[in-house]
Coordinates of C-alpha atoms and ligand atoms in Angstrom, one line a residue:
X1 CA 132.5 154.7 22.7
X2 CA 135.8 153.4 21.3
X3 CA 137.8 154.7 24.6
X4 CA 134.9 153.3 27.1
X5 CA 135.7 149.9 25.3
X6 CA 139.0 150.4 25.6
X7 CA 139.1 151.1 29.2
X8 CA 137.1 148.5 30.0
X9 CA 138.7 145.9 28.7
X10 CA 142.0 147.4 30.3
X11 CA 139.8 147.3 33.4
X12 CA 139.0 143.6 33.2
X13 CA 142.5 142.7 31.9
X14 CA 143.8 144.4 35.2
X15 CA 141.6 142.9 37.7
X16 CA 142.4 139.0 35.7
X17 CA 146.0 139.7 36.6
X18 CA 145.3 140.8 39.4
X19 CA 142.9 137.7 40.4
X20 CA 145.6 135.4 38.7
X21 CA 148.5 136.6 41.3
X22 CA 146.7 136.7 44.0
X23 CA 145.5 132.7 43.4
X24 CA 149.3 132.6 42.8
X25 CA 150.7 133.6 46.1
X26 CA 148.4 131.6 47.9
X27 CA 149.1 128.5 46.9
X28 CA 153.6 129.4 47.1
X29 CA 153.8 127.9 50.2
X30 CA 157.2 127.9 52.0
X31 CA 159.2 124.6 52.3
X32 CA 158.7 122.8 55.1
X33 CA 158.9 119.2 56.3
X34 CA 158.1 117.1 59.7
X35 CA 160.7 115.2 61.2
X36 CA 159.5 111.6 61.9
X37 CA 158.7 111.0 65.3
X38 CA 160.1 107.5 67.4
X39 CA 156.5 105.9 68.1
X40 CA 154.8 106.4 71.8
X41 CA 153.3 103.4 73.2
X42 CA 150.0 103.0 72.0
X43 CA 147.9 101.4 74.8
X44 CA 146.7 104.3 76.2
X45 CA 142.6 104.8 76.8
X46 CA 143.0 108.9 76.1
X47 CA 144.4 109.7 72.7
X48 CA 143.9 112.5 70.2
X49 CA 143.9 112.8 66.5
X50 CA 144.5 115.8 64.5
X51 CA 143.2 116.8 61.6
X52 CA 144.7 120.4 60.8
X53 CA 143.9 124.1 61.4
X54 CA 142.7 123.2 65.3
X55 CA 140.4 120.4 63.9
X56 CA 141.1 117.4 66.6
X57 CA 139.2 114.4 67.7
X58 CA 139.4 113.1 71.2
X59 CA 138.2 110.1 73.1
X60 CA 139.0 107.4 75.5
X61 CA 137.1 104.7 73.7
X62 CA 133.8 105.4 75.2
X63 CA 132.9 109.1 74.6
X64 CA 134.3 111.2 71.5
X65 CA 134.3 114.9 70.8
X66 CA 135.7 117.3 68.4
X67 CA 137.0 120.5 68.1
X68 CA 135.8 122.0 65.3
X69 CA 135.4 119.4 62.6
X70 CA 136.2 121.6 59.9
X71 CA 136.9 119.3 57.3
X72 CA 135.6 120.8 53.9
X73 CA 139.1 122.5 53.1
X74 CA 137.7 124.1 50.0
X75 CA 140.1 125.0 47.5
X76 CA 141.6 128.4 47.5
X77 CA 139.7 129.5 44.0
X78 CA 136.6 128.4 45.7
X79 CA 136.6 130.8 48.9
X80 CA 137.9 133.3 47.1
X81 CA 134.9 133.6 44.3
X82 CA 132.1 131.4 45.6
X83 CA 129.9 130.7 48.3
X84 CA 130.8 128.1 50.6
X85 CA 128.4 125.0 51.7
X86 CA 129.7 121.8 53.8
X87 CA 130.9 119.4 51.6
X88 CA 129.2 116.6 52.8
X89 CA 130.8 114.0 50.7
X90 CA 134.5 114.8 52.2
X91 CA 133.7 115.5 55.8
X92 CA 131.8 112.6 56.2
X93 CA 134.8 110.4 54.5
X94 CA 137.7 112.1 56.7
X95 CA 135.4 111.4 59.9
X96 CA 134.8 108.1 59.3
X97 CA 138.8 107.7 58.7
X98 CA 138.9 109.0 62.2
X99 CA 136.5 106.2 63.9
X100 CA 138.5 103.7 61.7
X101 CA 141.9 105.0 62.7
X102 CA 140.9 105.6 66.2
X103 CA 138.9 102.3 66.4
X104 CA 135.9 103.3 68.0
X105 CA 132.0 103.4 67.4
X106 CA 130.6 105.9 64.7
X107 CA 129.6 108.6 67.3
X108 CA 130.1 112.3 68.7
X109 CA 129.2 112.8 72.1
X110 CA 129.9 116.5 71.5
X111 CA 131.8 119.2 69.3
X112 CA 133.4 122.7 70.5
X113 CA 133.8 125.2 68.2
X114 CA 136.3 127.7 69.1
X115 CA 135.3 130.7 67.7
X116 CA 132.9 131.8 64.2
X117 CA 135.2 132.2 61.2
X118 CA 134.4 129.5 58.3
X119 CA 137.9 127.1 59.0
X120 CA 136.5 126.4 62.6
X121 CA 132.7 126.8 62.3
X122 CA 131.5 126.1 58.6
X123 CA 131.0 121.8 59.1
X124 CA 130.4 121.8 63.0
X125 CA 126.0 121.8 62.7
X126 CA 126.3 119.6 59.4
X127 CA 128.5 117.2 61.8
X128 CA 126.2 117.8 65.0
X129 CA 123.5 117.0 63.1
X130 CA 124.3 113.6 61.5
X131 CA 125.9 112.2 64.6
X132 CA 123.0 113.7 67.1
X133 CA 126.3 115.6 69.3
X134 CA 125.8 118.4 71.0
X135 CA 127.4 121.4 69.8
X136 CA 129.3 124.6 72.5
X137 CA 130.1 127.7 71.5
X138 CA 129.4 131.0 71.3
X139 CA 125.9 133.4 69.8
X140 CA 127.9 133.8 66.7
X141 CA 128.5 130.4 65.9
X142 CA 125.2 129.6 67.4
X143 CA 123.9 132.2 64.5
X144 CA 125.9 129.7 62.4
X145 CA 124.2 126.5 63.3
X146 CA 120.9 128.2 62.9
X147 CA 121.6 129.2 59.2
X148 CA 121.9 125.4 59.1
X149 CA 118.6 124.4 60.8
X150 CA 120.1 122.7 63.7
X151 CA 117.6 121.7 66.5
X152 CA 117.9 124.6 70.0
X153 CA 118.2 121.8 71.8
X154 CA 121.5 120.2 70.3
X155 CA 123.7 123.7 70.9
X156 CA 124.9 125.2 74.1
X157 CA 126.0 128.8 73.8
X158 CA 128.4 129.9 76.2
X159 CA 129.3 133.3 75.7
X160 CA 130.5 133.6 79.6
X161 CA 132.9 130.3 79.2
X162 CA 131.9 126.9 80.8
X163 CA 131.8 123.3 81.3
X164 CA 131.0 120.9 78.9
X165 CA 130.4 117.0 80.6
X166 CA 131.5 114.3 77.7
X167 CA 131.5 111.2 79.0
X168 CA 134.7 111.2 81.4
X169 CA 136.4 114.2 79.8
X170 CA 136.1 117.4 81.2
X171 CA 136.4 120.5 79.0
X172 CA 136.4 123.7 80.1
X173 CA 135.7 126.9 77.7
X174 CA 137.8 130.0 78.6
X175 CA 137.2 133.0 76.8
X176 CA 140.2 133.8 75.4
X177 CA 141.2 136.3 72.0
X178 CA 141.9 135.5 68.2
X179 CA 145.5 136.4 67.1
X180 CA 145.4 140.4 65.7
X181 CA 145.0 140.1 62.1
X182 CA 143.4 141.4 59.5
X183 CA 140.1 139.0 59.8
X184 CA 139.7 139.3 63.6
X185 CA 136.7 140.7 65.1
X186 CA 133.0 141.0 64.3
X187 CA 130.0 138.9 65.4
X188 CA 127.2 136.9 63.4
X189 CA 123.9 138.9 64.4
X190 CA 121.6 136.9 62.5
X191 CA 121.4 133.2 61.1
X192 CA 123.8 132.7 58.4
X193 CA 122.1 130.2 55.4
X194 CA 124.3 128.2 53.4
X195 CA 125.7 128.8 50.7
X196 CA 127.2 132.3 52.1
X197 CA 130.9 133.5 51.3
X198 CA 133.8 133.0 53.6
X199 CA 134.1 136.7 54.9
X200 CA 130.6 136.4 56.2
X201 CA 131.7 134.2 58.8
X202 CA 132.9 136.4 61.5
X203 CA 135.0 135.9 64.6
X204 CA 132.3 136.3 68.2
X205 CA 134.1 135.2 70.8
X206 CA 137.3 133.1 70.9
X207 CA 137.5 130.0 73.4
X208 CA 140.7 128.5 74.6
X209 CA 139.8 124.5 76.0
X210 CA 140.9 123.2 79.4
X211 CA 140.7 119.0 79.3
X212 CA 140.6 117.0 82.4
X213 CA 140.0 113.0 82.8
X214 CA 139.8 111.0 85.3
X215 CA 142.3 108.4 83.6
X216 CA 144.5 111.2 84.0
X217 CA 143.8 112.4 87.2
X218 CA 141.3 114.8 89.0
X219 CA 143.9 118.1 87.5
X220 CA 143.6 119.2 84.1
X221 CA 146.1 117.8 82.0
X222 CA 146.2 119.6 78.3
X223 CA 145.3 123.5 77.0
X224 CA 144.3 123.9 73.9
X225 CA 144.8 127.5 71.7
X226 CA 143.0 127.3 68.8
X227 CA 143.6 131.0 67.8
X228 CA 147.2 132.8 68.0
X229 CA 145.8 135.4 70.6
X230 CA 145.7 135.8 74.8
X231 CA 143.9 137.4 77.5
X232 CA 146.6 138.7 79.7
X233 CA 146.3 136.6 82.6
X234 CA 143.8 133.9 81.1
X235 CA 145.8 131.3 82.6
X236 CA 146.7 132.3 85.9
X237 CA 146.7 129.6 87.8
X238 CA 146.1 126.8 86.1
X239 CA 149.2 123.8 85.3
X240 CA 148.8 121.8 82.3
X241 CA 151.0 118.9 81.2
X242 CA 150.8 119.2 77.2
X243 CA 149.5 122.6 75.3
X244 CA 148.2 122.7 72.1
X245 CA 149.3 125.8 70.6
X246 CA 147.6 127.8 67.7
X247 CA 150.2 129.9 65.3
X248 CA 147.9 130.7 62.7
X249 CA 149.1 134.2 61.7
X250 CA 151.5 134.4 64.3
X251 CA 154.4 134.4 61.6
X252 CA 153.6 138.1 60.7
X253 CA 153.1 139.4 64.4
X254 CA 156.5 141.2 66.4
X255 CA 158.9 138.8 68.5
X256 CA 157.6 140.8 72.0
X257 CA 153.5 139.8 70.7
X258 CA 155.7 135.9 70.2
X259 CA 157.4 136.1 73.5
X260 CA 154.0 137.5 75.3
X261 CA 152.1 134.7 74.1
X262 CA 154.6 131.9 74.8
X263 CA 154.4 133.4 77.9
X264 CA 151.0 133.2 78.7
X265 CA 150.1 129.9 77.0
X266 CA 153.5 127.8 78.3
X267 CA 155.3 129.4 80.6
X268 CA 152.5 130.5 83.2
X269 CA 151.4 127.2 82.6
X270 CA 154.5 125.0 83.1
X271 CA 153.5 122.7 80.5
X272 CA 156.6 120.5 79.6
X273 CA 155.1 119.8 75.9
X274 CA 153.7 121.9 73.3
X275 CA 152.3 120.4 69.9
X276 CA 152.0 123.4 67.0
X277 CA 148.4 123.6 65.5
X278 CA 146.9 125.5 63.0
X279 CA 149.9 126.3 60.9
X280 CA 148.7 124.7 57.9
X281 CA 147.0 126.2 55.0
X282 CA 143.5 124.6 55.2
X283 CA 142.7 125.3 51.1
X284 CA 144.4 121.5 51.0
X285 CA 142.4 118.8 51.5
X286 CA 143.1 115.9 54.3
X287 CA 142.6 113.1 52.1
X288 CA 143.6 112.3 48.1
X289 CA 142.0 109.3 46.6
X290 CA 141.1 108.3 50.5
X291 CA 144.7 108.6 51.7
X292 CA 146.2 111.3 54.1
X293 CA 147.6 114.3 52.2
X294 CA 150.7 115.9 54.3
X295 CA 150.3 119.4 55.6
X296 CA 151.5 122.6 53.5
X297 CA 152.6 125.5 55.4
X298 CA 150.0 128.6 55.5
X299 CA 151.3 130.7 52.1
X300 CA 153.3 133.4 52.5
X301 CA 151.3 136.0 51.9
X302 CA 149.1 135.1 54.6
X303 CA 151.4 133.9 57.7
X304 CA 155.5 133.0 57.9
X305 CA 155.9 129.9 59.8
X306 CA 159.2 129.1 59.3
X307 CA 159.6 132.4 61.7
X308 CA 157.1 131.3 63.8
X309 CA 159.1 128.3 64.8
X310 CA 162.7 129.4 64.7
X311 CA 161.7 131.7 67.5
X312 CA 159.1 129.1 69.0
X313 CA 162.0 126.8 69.2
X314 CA 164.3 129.3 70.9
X315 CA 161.9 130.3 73.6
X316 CA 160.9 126.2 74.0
X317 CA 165.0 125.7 74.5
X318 CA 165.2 128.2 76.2
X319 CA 162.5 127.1 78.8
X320 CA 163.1 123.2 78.4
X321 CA 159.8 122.5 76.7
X322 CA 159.4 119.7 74.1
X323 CA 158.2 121.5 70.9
X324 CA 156.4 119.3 68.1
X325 CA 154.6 120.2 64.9
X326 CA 151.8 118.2 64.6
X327 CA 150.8 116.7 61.1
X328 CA 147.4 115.6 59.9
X329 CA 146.2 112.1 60.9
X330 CA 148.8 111.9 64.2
X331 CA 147.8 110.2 67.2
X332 CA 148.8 111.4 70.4
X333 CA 148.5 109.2 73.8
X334 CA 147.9 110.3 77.2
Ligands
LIG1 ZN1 140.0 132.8 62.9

């Protein structure tokens, strides 16, 4: 009896460590600071704010559409021992920062959700729902929005890729692949109800967005990569101006999987600027007391972007491409 004790509270000691370090070395995040940026002229009709991960709002003053909207951030302790929910109190308050910041109307013509795990998918329905938008994606996130109780007729599933019509803006969903890591993979084969835990929310399928406007001309003028991955040949053909380029995990992948996906995402697209997303670690919130909170670096243990962009930068000098991080709350104009 004594030695059952005994072990057991060896047991428990060992997995508290062993909890403790873990909590540890996910919130040691490597040092890391944005550069300020000269300001762009700001009288443009087509603009874009970020919000982390590969959270963005777009518009053009009449129509306005997200990717993603994931906004809850929950703290790290949180997904890794509890269920998750939408915390409806903060994602409301970061979107309306957005209207106020972007000066437009208090209204979502649509959201895409680029692929099922909780940091794109978890707030999308919630958001849909309040703001009557209509939500794209794929079965598994449409498994999602179900677990949520959002209406058949607000969600488009598009598991072959597609065109979504917002207002002017043009957004074409390619199928595209999630970086390789540990998380990738899996599909949501039955509604998920809220609360559920983070690992419940699996990949489906992975969309890479292709925006055109009118303002901008009848050509498509920006890519966006949520996820670190690529379809060999996903791009062929098509020219972009301005990519926005998803490194989360890509600090713990090989320099030839780097070069390959630089390849495929800027060079076979000839883009001239490319704007870092997703690089942050999204257990920080976007707002403190209702003012923007700077971005941390994903923690080590998870991803190493400092690596990431030394060889990012060496490829976009290399090529003569402007290479930007993005930071929460940034505008940029078209
Ligand atoms: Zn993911």
């Amino acid at each position: 009896m004594r030695l059952l004790r005994i072990s057991l509270t060896v047991l428990t000691c060992t997995v508290l460590i062993a909890v403790g370090a873990l909590v540890f070395l996910l919130q040691t995040h490597p040092d890391f600071s944005i550069t300020e940026r000269p300001a762009q002229p700001t009288d443009k009709a087509v603009r874009m704010l970020f919000l982390g991960t590969s959270s963005m709002a777009w518009t053009d003053g009449q129509s306005t559409w997200l990717v993603d909207g994931f906004f809850s951030r929950q703290p790290v302790g949180e997904v890794l021992l509890s269920r998750l929910k939408v915390e409806e109190g903060r994602v409301l308050e970061v979107l309306d920062e957005v209207f106020r910041r972007l000066e437009i109307p208090a209204a979502l013509s649509g959201i895409v959700v680029a692929h099922s795990h909780y940091d794109h998918s978890l707030d999308a329905p919630f958001l849909a729902m309040q703001f009557g938008a209509r939500l794209y994606g794929s079965q598994s996130t449409w498994q999602i929005a179900q677990g949520q109780n959002l209406p058949a007729m607000q969600m488009e599933v598009m598991q072959q890729g597609g065109v979504a019509s917002l207002g002017q803006f043009e957004l074409k969903l390619v199928l595209s692949a999630h970086a390789p890591t540990g998380f990738t993979g899996g599909f949501n084969t039955q509604p998920l109800p809220l609360p559920a835990r983070a690992l419940s929310f699996k990949e489906g399928l992975s969309y890479s967005f292709v925006v055109s406007h009118p303002a901008l001309g009848p050509a498509p003028f920006a890519l966006i990569q949520p996820s670190a991955g690529f379809l060999p040949g996903q791009n062929k053909g098509l020219t972009v101006n301005t990519v926005f380029l998803g490194t989360g995990g890509l600090g713990k992948l090989d320099e030839q999987y780097m070069a390959d996906y630089w390849q495929e995402m800027v060079v076979s697209t000839r883009a001239k600027k490319v704007y870092l997303i997703h690089w942050d670690d999204f257990t920080q919130p976007l707002l403190a007391q209702g003012k923007p909170v700077a971005l941390k670096p994903m923690p080590r243990l998870l991803d190493d972007f400092p690596r990431s962009l030394e060889l990012l930068k060496m490829f976009s000098k290399r090529d003569e491409v402007d290479l930007q991080v993005l930071n929460a709350w940034e505008i940029i104009y078209f």
